[in-house]
PDB file of C-alpha atoms in Angstrom:
ATOM      1  CA  MET A   1     216.021  87.769 151.336  1.00 91.00           C
ATOM      2  CA  THR A   2     217.142  90.639 152.925  1.00 89.00           C
ATOM      3  CA  THR A   3     215.679  94.154 154.264  1.00 93.00           C
ATOM      4  CA  SER A   4     217.001  97.621 154.599  1.00 93.00           C
ATOM      5  CA  LEU A   5     218.085  99.339 157.891  1.00 92.00           C
ATOM      6  CA  THR A   6     217.863 102.912 158.066  1.00 94.00           C
ATOM      7  CA  ILE A   7     219.754 104.890 161.137  1.00 94.00           C
ATOM      8  CA  ARG A   8     220.325 108.228 162.360  1.00 95.00           C
ATOM      9  CA  MET A   9     224.035 109.309 163.570  1.00 95.00           C
ATOM     10  CA  ASP A  10     226.299 112.050 163.876  1.00 95.00           C
ATOM     11  CA  ASP A  11     228.639 112.219 160.549  1.00 96.00           C
ATOM     12  CA  SER A  12     231.526 112.203 162.781  1.00 94.00           C
ATOM     13  CA  LEU A  13     230.191 109.408 164.657  1.00 95.00           C
ATOM     14  CA  LYS A  14     230.045 107.523 161.275  1.00 95.00           C
ATOM     15  CA  ALA A  15     232.780 108.980 159.993  1.00 95.00           C
ATOM     16  CA  GLU A  16     234.738 107.460 162.823  1.00 94.00           C
ATOM     17  CA  ALA A  17     233.117 103.466 163.216  1.00 94.00           C
ATOM     18  CA  GLU A  18     233.758 103.348 159.289  1.00 94.00           C
ATOM     19  CA  ASP A  19     237.265 103.673 159.760  1.00 93.00           C
ATOM     20  CA  PHE A  20     237.614 101.386 163.051  1.00 92.00           C
ATOM     21  CA  PHE A  21     235.081  98.506 160.736  1.00 93.00           C
ATOM     22  CA  ASP A  22     237.343  98.781 158.126  1.00 93.00           C
ATOM     23  CA  ASP A  23     241.098  98.424 159.938  1.00 92.00           C
ATOM     24  CA  ILE A  24     239.522  94.840 161.077  1.00 92.00           C
ATOM     25  CA  GLY A  25     238.062  94.117 157.312  1.00 92.00           C
ATOM     26  CA  MET A  26     234.755  94.623 158.240  1.00 93.00           C
ATOM     27  CA  ASN A  27     231.680  96.802 157.027  1.00 94.00           C
ATOM     28  CA  MET A  28     228.856  98.864 158.658  1.00 94.00           C
ATOM     29  CA  THR A  29     226.245  96.512 157.328  1.00 94.00           C
ATOM     30  CA  THR A  30     228.365  93.550 159.101  1.00 95.00           C
ATOM     31  CA  ALA A  31     229.649  95.377 161.605  1.00 94.00           C
ATOM     32  CA  ILE A  32     225.541  95.592 162.770  1.00 95.00           C
ATOM     33  CA  THR A  33     224.787  92.606 160.908  1.00 95.00           C
ATOM     34  CA  CYS A  34     227.343  90.987 164.169  1.00 95.00           C
ATOM     35  CA  PHE A  35     225.557  92.525 167.591  1.00 95.00           C
ATOM     36  CA  PHE A  36     222.163  91.824 166.079  1.00 96.00           C
ATOM     37  CA  LYS A  37     222.991  88.183 166.229  1.00 96.00           C
ATOM     38  CA  LYS A  38     224.865  88.365 169.396  1.00 95.00           C
ATOM     39  CA  CYS A  39     221.915  89.908 170.937  1.00 95.00           C
ATOM     40  CA  LEU A  40     219.114  87.414 169.739  1.00 96.00           C
ATOM     41  CA  ALA A  41     222.297  84.194 170.751  1.00 95.00           C
ATOM     42  CA  THR A  42     223.183  85.474 173.634  1.00 94.00           C
ATOM     43  CA  GLY A  43     219.083  87.597 174.877  1.00 96.00           C
ATOM     44  CA  GLU A  44     221.291  90.371 175.816  1.00 94.00           C
ATOM     45  CA  ILE A  45     222.800  93.597 174.599  1.00 93.00           C
ATOM     46  CA  PRO A  46     226.446  92.213 174.182  1.00 91.00           C
ATOM     47  CA  PHE A  47     228.571  94.735 176.531  1.00 88.00           C
ATOM     48  CA  LYS A  48     227.936  96.008 179.840  1.00 84.00           C
ATOM     49  CA  ILE A  49     225.826  99.463 179.683  1.00 79.00           C
ATOM     50  CA  SER A  50     226.087 101.567 183.102  1.00 75.00           C
ATOM     51  CA  ARG A  51     225.895 105.284 183.906  1.00 77.00           C
ATOM     52  CA  GLN A  52     229.233 105.344 185.817  1.00 76.00           C
ATOM     53  CA  SER A  53     231.085 108.951 185.900  1.00 85.00           C
ATOM     54  CA  LYS A  54     233.691 109.777 183.577  1.00 87.00           C
ATOM     55  CA  GLN A  55     235.814 109.777 187.392  1.00 90.00           C
ATOM     56  CA  GLU A  56     234.837 105.948 187.727  1.00 87.00           C
ATOM     57  CA  ARG A  57     235.655 105.291 183.964  1.00 86.00           C
ATOM     58  CA  LEU A  58     238.922 106.844 184.599  1.00 91.00           C
ATOM     59  CA  LEU A  59     240.001 104.411 187.986  1.00 93.00           C
ATOM     60  CA  ALA A  60     238.645 101.883 186.018  1.00 90.00           C
ATOM     61  CA  ALA A  61     240.593 102.027 182.988  1.00 92.00           C
ATOM     62  CA  VAL A  62     243.285 102.715 185.078  1.00 95.00           C
ATOM     63  CA  ARG A  63     243.716  99.793 187.422  1.00 94.00           C
ATOM     64  CA  GLU A  64     242.988  97.312 184.376  1.00 92.00           C
ATOM     65  CA  ALA A  65     245.908  99.178 182.781  1.00 91.00           C
ATOM     66  CA  ASN A  66     248.297  98.902 186.632  1.00 92.00           C
ATOM     67  CA  GLU A  67     246.765  94.561 186.238  1.00 91.00           C
ATOM     68  CA  ILE A  68     248.264  94.512 182.610  1.00 89.00           C
ATOM     69  CA  ALA A  69     251.758  96.469 183.487  1.00 89.00           C
ATOM     70  CA  ASN A  70     251.537  93.377 186.137  1.00 91.00           C
ATOM     71  CA  ASP A  71     250.755  90.279 184.587  1.00 91.00           C
ATOM     72  CA  PRO A  72     254.060  88.738 183.414  1.00 89.00           C
ATOM     73  CA  ASN A  73     252.342  86.285 181.558  1.00 89.00           C
ATOM     74  CA  ALA A  74     250.235  89.490 179.417  1.00 85.00           C
ATOM     75  CA  GLU A  75     250.986  89.518 175.450  1.00 79.00           C
ATOM     76  CA  TYR A  76     253.029  92.539 174.323  1.00 78.00           C
ATOM     77  CA  CYS A  77     253.907  93.614 171.277  1.00 75.00           C
ATOM     78  CA  ASP A  78     257.562  95.720 170.876  1.00 79.00           C
ATOM     79  CA  ASP A  79     257.438  95.801 167.002  1.00 81.00           C
ATOM     80  CA  PRO A  80     255.797  98.871 165.539  1.00 82.00           C
ATOM     81  CA  ALA A  81     255.274  97.000 162.448  1.00 81.00           C
ATOM     82  CA  LYS A  82     254.044  94.342 164.018  1.00 82.00           C
ATOM     83  CA  LEU A  83     251.382  96.280 165.804  1.00 82.00           C
ATOM     84  CA  LYS A  84     247.769  96.503 164.109  1.00 81.00           C
ATOM     85  CA  GLU A  85     248.660  92.655 163.085  1.00 79.00           C
ATOM     86  CA  PHE A  86     249.028  92.028 166.840  1.00 75.00           C
ATOM     87  CA  LEU A  87     245.914  94.586 168.079  1.00 75.00           C
ATOM     88  CA  LEU A  88     243.767  92.908 165.571  1.00 78.00           C
ATOM     89  CA  SER A  89     244.122  88.956 166.936  1.00 71.00           C
TER      90      SER A  89
END
């Protein structure tokens, strides 16, 4: 048995999310179902929610990029044609 769920969101957010999920072979229903199942399985929201400033998020991203850039074992892809496959693996 299934039921319907109606949510409201910004049009552009919905469009971007649909494009993203389509790129990874998933529709919005499947994505939302995965989110709910993960929440129930773990007893928490499956990502960190915080009130970090934009500057803090940027600095964290730069630190992460530096760690990856200096990791000799980090995976990489130098073939643009295979980039999508690499990113989705």
